[in-house]
mmCIF file of C-alpha atoms in Angstrom:
data_model
loop_
_atom_site.group_PDB
_atom_site.id
_atom_site.type_symbol
_atom_site.label_atom_id
_atom_site.label_comp_id
_atom_site.label_asym_id
_atom_site.label_seq_id
_atom_site.Cartn_x
_atom_site.Cartn_y
_atom_site.Cartn_z
ATOM 1 C CA MET A 16 -90.914 -99.531 8.893
ATOM 2 C CA ILE A 17 -88.835 -98.993 11.924
ATOM 3 C CA ARG A 18 -87.938 -102.778 11.686
ATOM 4 C CA LYS A 19 -86.873 -102.259 8.209
ATOM 5 C CA GLU A 20 -84.690 -99.278 9.165
ATOM 6 C CA GLU A 21 -83.297 -100.995 12.187
ATOM 7 C CA THR A 22 -82.245 -104.095 9.901
ATOM 8 C CA ILE A 23 -80.821 -101.629 7.443
ATOM 9 C CA MET A 24 -78.655 -100.107 10.182
ATOM 10 C CA ALA A 25 -77.420 -103.402 11.298
ATOM 11 C CA ALA A 26 -76.445 -104.599 8.132
ATOM 12 C CA SER A 27 -74.514 -101.420 7.437
ATOM 13 C CA ILE A 28 -72.710 -101.673 10.980
ATOM 14 C CA THR A 29 -72.024 -105.365 9.935
ATOM 15 C CA THR A 30 -70.552 -104.085 6.649
ATOM 16 C CA LYS A 31 -68.249 -101.803 8.082
ATOM 17 C CA GLU A 32 -66.814 -104.134 10.703
ATOM 18 C CA CYS A 33 -66.188 -106.587 7.660
ATOM 19 C CA LEU A 34 -64.263 -103.643 6.538
ATOM 20 C CA ARG A 35 -61.775 -103.319 9.450
ATOM 21 C CA HIS A 36 -58.260 -104.351 8.579
ATOM 22 C CA LYS A 37 -57.070 -107.310 10.962
ATOM 23 C CA CYS A 38 -53.288 -107.986 11.738
ATOM 24 C CA SER A 39 -52.444 -111.557 10.894
ATOM 25 C CA ALA A 40 -50.482 -111.942 13.925
ATOM 26 C CA CYS A 41 -52.003 -109.981 17.076
ATOM 27 C CA TYR A 42 -55.194 -109.750 15.463
ATOM 28 C CA LYS A 43 -55.523 -106.056 16.184
ATOM 29 C CA GLN A 44 -58.186 -104.286 13.894
ATOM 30 C CA TYR A 45 -57.984 -100.968 12.186
ATOM 31 C CA LYS A 46 -60.527 -98.857 10.315
ATOM 32 C CA LYS A 47 -57.776 -97.596 7.827
ATOM 33 C CA LYS A 48 -55.340 -100.082 5.796
ATOM 34 C CA GLU A 49 -52.587 -97.293 6.243
ATOM 35 C CA HIS A 50 -52.956 -97.824 10.227
ATOM 36 C CA LEU A 51 -52.627 -101.404 9.802
ATOM 37 C CA ILE A 52 -49.575 -100.747 7.512
ATOM 38 C CA GLU A 53 -47.928 -98.526 10.197
ATOM 39 C CA HIS A 54 -48.897 -101.176 12.769
ATOM 40 C CA MET A 55 -46.922 -103.683 11.068
ATOM 41 C CA ARG A 56 -43.821 -101.450 10.583
ATOM 42 C CA VAL A 57 -43.473 -100.662 14.229
ATOM 43 C CA SER A 58 -44.654 -104.219 15.825
ATOM 44 C CA TYR A 59 -41.854 -106.370 14.275
ATOM 45 C CA HIS A 60 -44.031 -109.427 14.126
ATOM 46 C CA SER A 61 -42.432 -112.593 12.944
ATOM 47 C CA VAL A 62 -42.040 -116.397 13.282
ATOM 48 C CA HIS A 63 -39.868 -115.905 16.162
ATOM 49 C CA GLN A 64 -42.272 -114.002 18.647
ATOM 50 C CA PRO A 65 -43.912 -116.342 21.295
ATOM 51 C CA ARG A 66 -47.154 -117.364 20.171
ATOM 52 C CA CYS A 67 -50.399 -118.818 21.849
ATOM 53 C CA GLY A 68 -50.642 -122.572 21.391
ATOM 54 C CA VAL A 69 -54.566 -122.307 20.981
ATOM 55 C CA CYS A 70 -55.259 -119.033 18.987
ATOM 56 C CA GLN A 71 -51.689 -118.729 17.684
ATOM 57 C CA LYS A 72 -51.739 -114.973 18.617
ATOM 58 C CA HIS A 73 -48.241 -113.313 18.178
ATOM 59 C CA CYS A 74 -47.139 -111.702 21.727
ATOM 60 C CA LYS A 75 -43.903 -109.583 22.125
ATOM 61 C CA SER A 76 -42.636 -111.545 24.966
ATOM 62 C CA PHE A 77 -43.489 -114.809 26.936
ATOM 63 C CA GLU A 78 -44.543 -112.439 29.735
ATOM 64 C CA SER A 79 -47.128 -111.037 27.337
ATOM 65 C CA LEU A 80 -48.106 -114.570 26.258
ATOM 66 C CA ARG A 81 -48.513 -115.743 29.917
ATOM 67 C CA GLU A 82 -50.905 -112.765 30.623
ATOM 68 C CA HIS A 83 -52.932 -113.567 27.552
ATOM 69 C CA LEU A 84 -53.357 -117.365 28.911
ATOM 70 C CA ASN A 85 -53.806 -116.974 32.269
ATOM 71 C CA GLY A 86 -53.668 -113.245 33.357
ATOM 72 C CA PRO A 87 -56.543 -111.158 34.763
ATOM 73 C CA LEU A 88 -57.794 -110.190 31.124
ATOM 74 C CA SER A 89 -56.844 -113.509 29.458
ATOM 75 C CA LYS A 90 -58.998 -114.943 26.865
ATOM 76 C CA SER A 91 -61.482 -117.170 28.251
ATOM 77 C CA ASN A 92 -61.116 -120.157 25.331
ATOM 78 C CA CYS A 93 -57.250 -119.885 25.464
ATOM 79 C CA SER A 94 -57.263 -119.580 29.277
ATOM 80 C CA LYS A 95 -59.320 -122.885 29.653
ATOM 81 C CA ILE A 96 -57.581 -125.088 26.893
ATOM 82 C CA PHE A 97 -54.335 -124.102 28.582
ATOM 83 C CA LEU A 98 -55.401 -124.808 32.104
ATOM 84 C CA GLU A 99 -55.957 -128.339 31.159
ATOM 85 C CA GLN A 100 -53.300 -128.878 28.296
ATOM 86 C CA GLY A 101 -50.902 -126.153 28.914
ATOM 87 C CA CYS A 102 -47.194 -126.540 30.409
ATOM 88 C CA GLY A 103 -46.748 -123.566 32.763
ATOM 89 C CA LEU A 104 -42.965 -123.274 32.353
ATOM 90 C CA CYS A 105 -42.501 -123.107 28.286
ATOM 91 C CA LEU A 106 -46.200 -122.351 27.796
ATOM 92 C CA ARG A 107 -46.567 -125.049 25.073
ATOM 93 C CA VAL A 108 -50.159 -126.371 24.492
ATOM 94 C CA LEU A 109 -50.038 -130.330 24.506
ATOM 95 C CA ASP A 110 -52.587 -132.733 22.682
ATOM 96 C CA ASP A 111 -53.881 -134.225 26.118
ATOM 97 C CA ARG A 112 -53.451 -134.415 29.789
ATOM 98 C CA THR A 113 -51.269 -137.425 29.258
ATOM 99 C CA SER A 114 -48.870 -135.806 26.860
ATOM 100 C CA LEU A 115 -48.652 -132.607 29.402
ATOM 101 C CA ARG A 116 -47.528 -135.055 32.049
ATOM 102 C CA GLY A 117 -44.730 -136.609 30.137
ATOM 103 C CA HIS A 118 -43.759 -133.214 28.825
ATOM 104 C CA GLN A 119 -43.887 -131.548 32.296
ATOM 105 C CA ASP A 120 -41.439 -134.441 33.796
ATOM 106 C CA ILE A 121 -38.801 -133.107 30.986
ATOM 107 C CA CYS A 122 -39.567 -129.524 31.073
ATOM 108 C CA ARG A 123 -39.295 -129.080 34.828
ATOM 109 C CA LEU A 124 -35.412 -129.227 35.726
ATOM 110 C CA THR A 125 -33.818 -130.188 39.008
ATOM 111 C CA ALA A 126 -31.598 -127.481 40.518
ATOM 112 C CA PRO A 127 -27.753 -127.721 39.892
ATOM 113 C CA VAL A 128 -25.826 -129.058 42.771
ATOM 114 C CA ARG A 129 -24.781 -125.837 44.670
ATOM 115 C CA GLN A 130 -20.756 -125.318 44.926
ATOM 116 C CA GLY A 131 -20.851 -121.750 46.650
ATOM 117 C CA THR A 132 -17.687 -119.725 46.568
ATOM 118 C CA SER A 133 -15.760 -122.698 48.863
ATOM 119 C CA LEU A 134 -15.425 -124.284 45.102
ATOM 120 C CA LEU A 135 -11.383 -124.877 44.625
ATOM 121 C CA PRO A 136 -10.036 -122.861 41.950
ATOM 122 C CA THR A 137 -10.301 -124.813 38.553
ATOM 123 C CA ASP A 138 -8.690 -124.049 35.367
ATOM 124 C CA LEU A 139 -9.174 -126.269 32.388
ATOM 125 C CA SER A 140 -8.461 -123.415 29.798
ATOM 126 C CA ASP A 141 -6.016 -125.307 28.227
ATOM 127 C CA CYS A 142 -8.119 -128.093 27.078
ATOM 128 C CA TYR A 143 -10.139 -125.526 25.120
ATOM 129 C CA ASP A 144 -7.318 -124.110 22.746
ATOM 130 C CA GLU A 145 -7.238 -124.467 19.162
ATOM 131 C CA ASP A 146 -5.845 -127.772 19.157
ATOM 132 C CA ARG A 147 -8.986 -129.165 20.584
ATOM 133 C CA SER A 148 -11.151 -128.600 17.494
ATOM 134 C CA ASP A 149 -13.321 -131.807 18.401
ATOM 135 C CA ARG A 150 -15.132 -129.392 20.787
ATOM 136 C CA GLY A 151 -17.007 -127.408 18.192
ATOM 137 C CA LEU A 152 -18.401 -124.196 18.586
ATOM 138 C CA GLY A 153 -21.039 -123.855 21.052
ATOM 139 C CA ALA A 154 -21.261 -121.443 24.060
ATOM 140 C CA ILE A 155 -19.789 -120.726 27.129
ATOM 141 C CA ALA A 156 -21.806 -119.402 30.418
ATOM 142 C CA MET A 157 -19.914 -116.688 32.592
ATOM 143 C CA ASP A 158 -20.947 -115.585 35.897
ATOM 144 C CA CYS A 159 -18.597 -113.110 38.191
ATOM 145 C CA VAL A 160 -18.640 -112.466 42.079
ATOM 146 C CA MET A 161 -18.495 -108.867 42.914
ATOM 147 C CA ALA A 162 -17.113 -107.568 46.191
ATOM 148 C CA GLY A 163 -17.213 -103.444 47.289
ATOM 149 C CA GLY A 164 -14.861 -100.914 46.393
ATOM 150 C CA GLY A 165 -14.708 -97.135 46.865
ATOM 151 C CA SER A 166 -14.990 -95.196 50.328
ATOM 152 C CA ASP A 167 -18.413 -96.652 50.739
ATOM 153 C CA GLY A 168 -17.999 -100.150 49.409
ATOM 154 C CA THR A 169 -20.793 -99.450 46.649
ATOM 155 C CA LEU A 170 -18.545 -99.787 43.594
ATOM 156 C CA ASP A 171 -18.806 -103.438 42.135
ATOM 157 C CA ILE A 172 -15.520 -105.127 41.796
ATOM 158 C CA CYS A 173 -14.925 -108.676 40.239
ATOM 159 C CA ILE A 174 -13.386 -110.902 42.910
ATOM 160 C CA GLY A 175 -14.360 -114.142 41.408
ATOM 161 C CA ILE A 176 -15.175 -115.758 37.929
ATOM 162 C CA CYS A 177 -16.856 -119.053 36.796
ATOM 163 C CA LEU A 178 -17.191 -120.561 33.471
ATOM 164 C CA VAL A 179 -19.115 -123.422 32.409
ATOM 165 C CA ASP A 180 -19.545 -125.354 28.771
ATOM 166 C CA GLU A 181 -22.877 -126.480 27.234
ATOM 167 C CA ASP A 182 -22.537 -129.834 29.172
ATOM 168 C CA GLU A 183 -22.556 -127.650 32.390
ATOM 169 C CA LYS A 184 -18.850 -128.717 33.117
ATOM 170 C CA LEU A 185 -16.972 -126.407 34.959
ATOM 171 C CA ILE A 186 -14.028 -125.561 32.894
ATOM 172 C CA PHE A 187 -12.642 -122.118 34.680
ATOM 173 C CA ASN A 188 -13.187 -120.803 38.304
ATOM 174 C CA THR A 189 -10.897 -118.643 40.216
ATOM 175 C CA PHE A 190 -10.648 -115.745 42.442
ATOM 176 C CA VAL A 191 -9.521 -112.414 40.905
ATOM 177 C CA GLN A 192 -7.188 -109.918 42.238
ATOM 178 C CA PRO A 193 -8.871 -106.653 41.657
ATOM 179 C CA HIS A 194 -7.059 -103.728 40.274
ATOM 180 C CA ILE A 195 -8.462 -101.537 43.068
ATOM 181 C CA PRO A 196 -8.601 -102.104 46.988
ATOM 182 C CA ILE A 197 -11.497 -103.910 48.282
ATOM 183 C CA THR A 198 -13.316 -102.295 51.193
ATOM 184 C CA ASN A 199 -16.548 -104.457 51.655
ATOM 185 C CA TYR A 200 -16.376 -108.236 50.876
ATOM 186 C CA ARG A 201 -20.045 -108.345 51.208
ATOM 187 C CA HIS A 202 -19.778 -111.508 53.161
ATOM 188 C CA GLU A 203 -23.605 -112.128 53.582
ATOM 189 C CA VAL A 204 -23.944 -112.487 49.960
ATOM 190 C CA THR A 205 -20.309 -113.707 48.703
ATOM 191 C CA GLY A 206 -19.233 -115.672 51.841
ATOM 192 C CA LEU A 207 -15.709 -114.439 51.190
ATOM 193 C CA THR A 208 -13.006 -112.961 53.413
ATOM 194 C CA GLU A 209 -9.933 -111.436 52.719
ATOM 195 C CA GLU A 210 -7.978 -114.587 53.630
ATOM 196 C CA ARG A 211 -9.930 -116.646 51.321
ATOM 197 C CA VAL A 212 -8.766 -114.324 48.247
ATOM 198 C CA ARG A 213 -5.387 -113.587 49.288
ATOM 199 C CA TYR A 214 -3.717 -115.490 46.506
ATOM 200 C CA ALA A 215 -5.942 -114.681 43.703
ATOM 201 C CA MET A 216 -5.282 -114.633 40.209
ATOM 202 C CA PRO A 217 -4.314 -111.373 38.684
ATOM 203 C CA LEU A 218 -6.777 -109.635 36.552
ATOM 204 C CA LYS A 219 -4.842 -109.323 33.565
ATOM 205 C CA GLU A 220 -4.138 -113.214 33.527
ATOM 206 C CA VAL A 221 -7.904 -113.934 34.177
ATOM 207 C CA GLN A 222 -8.599 -111.551 31.046
ATOM 208 C CA GLU A 223 -6.164 -113.732 28.963
ATOM 209 C CA LYS A 224 -7.384 -116.984 29.976
ATOM 210 C CA VAL A 225 -11.042 -116.088 29.342
ATOM 211 C CA LEU A 226 -10.313 -114.685 25.891
ATOM 212 C CA LYS A 227 -8.526 -117.968 25.098
ATOM 213 C CA ILE A 228 -11.338 -119.913 25.920
ATOM 214 C CA LEU A 229 -13.743 -117.846 23.925
ATOM 215 C CA LEU A 230 -11.673 -117.283 21.013
ATOM 216 C CA ASN A 231 -11.419 -121.157 20.569
ATOM 217 C CA GLY A 232 -8.405 -120.402 18.089
ATOM 218 C CA GLU A 233 -10.116 -117.661 16.211
ATOM 219 C CA THR A 234 -8.577 -114.195 15.220
ATOM 220 C CA ILE A 235 -9.988 -111.131 16.675
ATOM 221 C CA GLU A 236 -10.584 -109.806 13.316
ATOM 222 C CA ARG A 237 -12.891 -112.636 12.477
ATOM 223 C CA LEU A 238 -14.510 -112.674 15.740
ATOM 224 C CA ARG A 239 -15.515 -108.880 15.096
ATOM 225 C CA LEU A 240 -16.512 -109.880 11.635
ATOM 226 C CA ASN A 241 -19.014 -112.711 12.014
ATOM 227 C CA GLY A 242 -17.710 -114.653 14.954
ATOM 228 C CA GLY A 243 -15.947 -117.253 13.064
ATOM 229 C CA LYS A 244 -15.478 -120.336 15.269
ATOM 230 C CA ALA A 245 -15.282 -118.459 18.397
ATOM 231 C CA ARG A 246 -17.737 -119.215 21.128
ATOM 232 C CA LEU A 247 -20.757 -117.402 22.168
ATOM 233 C CA LEU A 248 -20.701 -116.041 25.768
ATOM 234 C CA VAL A 249 -23.919 -116.643 27.765
ATOM 235 C CA GLY A 250 -24.786 -114.958 30.972
ATOM 236 C CA HIS A 251 -27.280 -112.804 32.842
ATOM 237 C CA ASP A 252 -26.454 -108.807 32.776
ATOM 238 C CA LEU A 253 -23.178 -109.598 30.709
ATOM 239 C CA GLU A 254 -22.473 -105.770 30.021
ATOM 240 C CA HIS A 255 -22.027 -105.453 33.846
ATOM 241 C CA ASP A 256 -19.669 -108.592 34.278
ATOM 242 C CA LEU A 257 -17.582 -107.502 31.325
ATOM 243 C CA ASP A 258 -17.419 -104.119 32.429
ATOM 244 C CA CYS A 259 -16.084 -105.267 35.723
ATOM 245 C CA LEU A 260 -13.636 -107.476 34.279
ATOM 246 C CA ARG A 261 -12.539 -104.671 31.968
ATOM 247 C CA MET A 262 -13.167 -106.691 28.877
ATOM 248 C CA ASN A 263 -14.991 -106.336 25.628
ATOM 249 C CA TYR A 264 -16.654 -109.036 23.593
ATOM 250 C CA PRO A 265 -18.534 -108.263 20.497
ATOM 251 C CA ASP A 266 -22.493 -107.737 20.980
ATOM 252 C CA HIS A 267 -23.389 -110.155 18.428
ATOM 253 C CA MET A 268 -21.690 -112.837 20.206
ATOM 254 C CA LEU A 269 -23.488 -112.268 23.422
ATOM 255 C CA ARG A 270 -26.430 -114.268 24.568
ATOM 256 C CA ASP A 271 -27.739 -112.241 27.604
ATOM 257 C CA THR A 272 -30.756 -113.622 29.475
ATOM 258 C CA ALA A 273 -31.326 -110.236 30.890
ATOM 259 C CA ARG A 274 -31.680 -108.449 27.532
ATOM 260 C CA TYR A 275 -33.229 -111.091 25.572
ATOM 261 C CA THR A 276 -36.566 -109.866 24.226
ATOM 262 C CA PRO A 277 -38.629 -112.635 24.631
ATOM 263 C CA LEU A 278 -37.689 -113.148 28.307
ATOM 264 C CA MET A 279 -38.195 -109.449 29.312
ATOM 265 C CA LYS A 280 -41.119 -107.840 30.917
ATOM 266 C CA THR A 281 -44.068 -106.666 29.122
ATOM 267 C CA ASN A 282 -42.525 -103.067 29.304
ATOM 268 C CA LEU A 283 -38.940 -104.549 28.056
ATOM 269 C CA VAL A 284 -37.346 -104.283 31.483
ATOM 270 C CA SER A 285 -35.202 -107.325 32.537
ATOM 271 C CA HIS A 286 -36.316 -109.971 34.899
ATOM 272 C CA SER A 287 -33.909 -111.187 37.412
ATOM 273 C CA LEU A 288 -32.070 -114.539 36.940
ATOM 274 C CA LYS A 289 -33.860 -115.880 39.878
ATOM 275 C CA TYR A 290 -37.312 -115.432 38.736
ATOM 276 C CA LEU A 291 -36.436 -116.650 34.893
ATOM 277 C CA THR A 292 -35.020 -119.722 36.464
ATOM 278 C CA ARG A 293 -38.090 -120.182 38.727
ATOM 279 C CA THR A 294 -40.660 -119.470 35.825
ATOM 280 C CA TYR A 295 -39.056 -120.915 32.993
ATOM 281 C CA LEU A 296 -36.861 -124.168 34.561
ATOM 282 C CA GLY A 297 -39.007 -124.791 37.513
ATOM 283 C CA TYR A 298 -36.645 -124.447 40.590
ATOM 284 C CA ASP A 299 -35.101 -121.823 42.773
ATOM 285 C CA ILE A 300 -31.605 -120.434 42.782
ATOM 286 C CA ARG A 301 -29.683 -118.199 45.299
ATOM 287 C CA GLN A 302 -30.726 -120.110 48.616
ATOM 288 C CA GLY A 303 -27.908 -118.830 50.513
ATOM 289 C CA VAL A 304 -24.613 -117.205 49.367
ATOM 290 C CA HIS A 305 -24.063 -116.193 45.735
ATOM 291 C CA ASP A 306 -22.984 -119.631 43.818
ATOM 292 C CA PRO A 307 -21.550 -118.574 40.333
ATOM 293 C CA TYR A 308 -21.829 -122.230 39.200
ATOM 294 C CA GLU A 309 -25.456 -122.243 39.888
ATOM 295 C CA ASN A 310 -25.879 -118.969 38.025
ATOM 296 C CA CYS A 311 -23.659 -120.052 35.072
ATOM 297 C CA VAL A 312 -25.508 -123.364 34.728
ATOM 298 C CA SER A 313 -29.041 -121.802 35.085
ATOM 299 C CA ALA A 314 -28.316 -118.966 32.400
ATOM 300 C CA MET A 315 -26.988 -121.962 29.991
ATOM 301 C CA ARG A 316 -29.941 -123.776 30.491
ATOM 302 C CA LEU A 317 -32.266 -120.863 29.673
ATOM 303 C CA TYR A 318 -30.177 -120.078 26.569
ATOM 304 C CA LYS A 319 -30.431 -124.029 25.289
ATOM 305 C CA ARG A 320 -34.022 -123.929 26.067
ATOM 306 C CA MET A 321 -34.770 -120.686 23.979
ATOM 307 C CA ARG A 322 -32.341 -122.037 21.380
ATOM 308 C CA SER A 323 -34.034 -125.355 21.135
ATOM 309 C CA LEU A 324 -37.370 -123.672 19.837
ATOM 310 C CA ASN A 325 -38.457 -124.756 16.500
ATOM 311 C CA HIS A 326 -39.828 -121.882 14.657
ATOM 312 C CA HIS A 327 -41.829 -122.660 11.325
ATOM 313 C CA GLY A 328 -41.655 -120.470 8.238
ATOM 314 C CA LEU A 329 -39.038 -118.981 6.354
ATOM 315 C CA VAL A 330 -36.098 -117.743 8.257
ATOM 316 C CA THR A 331 -33.830 -115.637 5.824
ATOM 317 C CA THR A 332 -31.291 -113.806 8.174
ATOM 318 C CA LEU A 333 -28.059 -114.282 6.713
ATOM 319 C CA LEU A 334 -25.103 -115.308 9.413
ATOM 320 C CA ILE A 335 -22.637 -112.704 8.545
ATOM 321 C CA ALA A 336 -21.330 -109.519 10.257
ATOM 322 C CA PRO A 337 -24.292 -107.696 12.217
ATOM 323 C CA PRO A 338 -23.712 -104.289 10.494
ATOM 324 C CA LEU A 339 -23.714 -105.797 7.259
ATOM 325 C CA ALA A 340 -26.701 -108.428 7.895
ATOM 326 C CA GLN A 341 -29.447 -108.045 5.517
ATOM 327 C CA TYR A 342 -32.351 -110.099 4.805
ATOM 328 C CA VAL A 343 -32.498 -112.021 1.701
ATOM 329 C CA ALA A 344 -36.438 -111.220 1.253
ATOM 330 C CA HIS A 345 -37.773 -107.740 1.233
ATOM 331 C CA SER A 346 -39.009 -105.936 4.032
ATOM 332 C CA ILE A 347 -42.058 -103.653 4.345
ATOM 333 C CA ASP A 348 -39.814 -100.581 3.843
ATOM 334 C CA SER A 349 -39.034 -102.192 0.286
ATOM 335 C CA TYR A 350 -42.493 -101.018 -1.117
ATOM 336 C CA SER A 351 -44.154 -98.056 -1.861
ATOM 337 C CA ALA A 352 -47.101 -96.994 0.004
ATOM 338 C CA LYS A 353 -49.422 -97.385 -2.810
ATOM 339 C CA ASP A 354 -48.093 -101.328 -3.367
ATOM 340 C CA LEU A 355 -48.611 -101.923 0.405
ATOM 341 C CA GLU A 356 -52.179 -100.535 0.351
ATOM 342 C CA LYS A 357 -52.904 -103.621 -2.064
ATOM 343 C CA MET A 358 -51.400 -106.198 -0.086
ATOM 344 C CA THR A 359 -53.315 -108.449 2.083
ATOM 345 C CA PRO A 360 -52.824 -108.857 5.897
ATOM 346 C CA ASP A 361 -51.136 -111.953 5.196
ATOM 347 C CA THR A 362 -48.738 -110.642 2.756
ATOM 348 C CA LEU A 363 -48.169 -107.676 5.335
ATOM 349 C CA TYR A 364 -47.075 -110.039 7.793
ATOM 350 C CA GLU A 365 -44.864 -112.330 5.512
ATOM 351 C CA LEU A 366 -42.869 -108.998 5.081
ATOM 352 C CA SER A 367 -42.536 -108.084 8.562
ATOM 353 C CA ARG A 368 -39.150 -108.875 10.426
ATOM 354 C CA SER A 369 -38.118 -109.054 13.968
ATOM 355 C CA ASN A 370 -36.228 -106.476 15.720
ATOM 356 C CA PHE A 371 -33.886 -109.062 17.449
ATOM 357 C CA LYS A 372 -31.998 -112.099 16.813
ATOM 358 C CA CYS A 373 -33.802 -115.128 17.661
ATOM 359 C CA TRP A 374 -31.491 -117.749 19.380
ATOM 360 C CA CYS A 375 -33.197 -120.396 17.500
ATOM 361 C CA LEU A 376 -30.646 -119.058 14.652
ATOM 362 C CA ASP A 377 -27.600 -120.174 16.953
ATOM 363 C CA SER A 378 -28.201 -123.879 15.809
ATOM 364 C CA ARG A 379 -27.873 -123.127 12.065
ATOM 365 C CA ARG A 380 -24.604 -121.129 12.801
ATOM 366 C CA VAL A 381 -22.888 -124.249 14.095
ATOM 367 C CA MET A 382 -24.141 -126.169 11.265
ATOM 368 C CA GLN A 383 -22.912 -123.587 8.547
ATOM 369 C CA THR A 384 -19.418 -122.873 9.912
#
């Protein structure tokens, strides 16, 4: 009699477990369907999130995925397979060890040749004007060298700028004449002295040249609307660099490795460029004084690696002005609570939308313009 009751209780528990509602993306389970719906509403699951190559679990960042694969609480099956067949840089899982070795030879990059701040001023901006349409759209990477201003020398002042194209070619590099006096050249970091920057280019002229390169012959109105044929600006903590240059560039044209959700920490705090380069590209930077060319190339490589990711599935984002951009397909908010209750977890996932613009969409921008 006791055994029969135990059997009935076990069957009851099993039935309740089967009734739990499981997210098709991250596999979290909920007792009530309404809790799963709310989860899908705030989790922003999509094909653009990093996914485990073994179990296909979605993670909000590559850092979360890395913890899932080889962290202290990693899943044993995923961890075992990844240890044998996974790339520690891009976190892909290959078919076998032979494929992995070939992949790693390509995935791990060598550091760019350091130029330091001893690099002679370079200005190829005239080669990037509206008459060179053969150069296409693409992106430009930027990095600035900062000295100190103010009474205590803690105010960041731009005294050097470097621009690099997608082919890692240096197109603009110069010292910048600041708008306020420099009180600390931060020689141990910049390697610069007052003598070195004595004949620097005026800030206003630098602004004009940088904007000319980025606009690519496009109008300011079209730039603000949808970018047109203007170039994307790549860098690390671009908001800070642009602020020190006293320049503005539309947010939808910025590709900032410090603000890109998949590259951030699990708590969505930015990583340093040094960390990102070592973790995702396989080499170290900043071995000595600040090298703006090295930073530009590293940021551009990170951007291109993220852009090259092939996310399977329906991509429905229109390439129009960000304030007006809408999804062609309906989202979860388009349906009533009654209709959502009737949907399967897979259908709810299909309705879920990303809360960031994936850089893989930039390749479509080039093709459609």
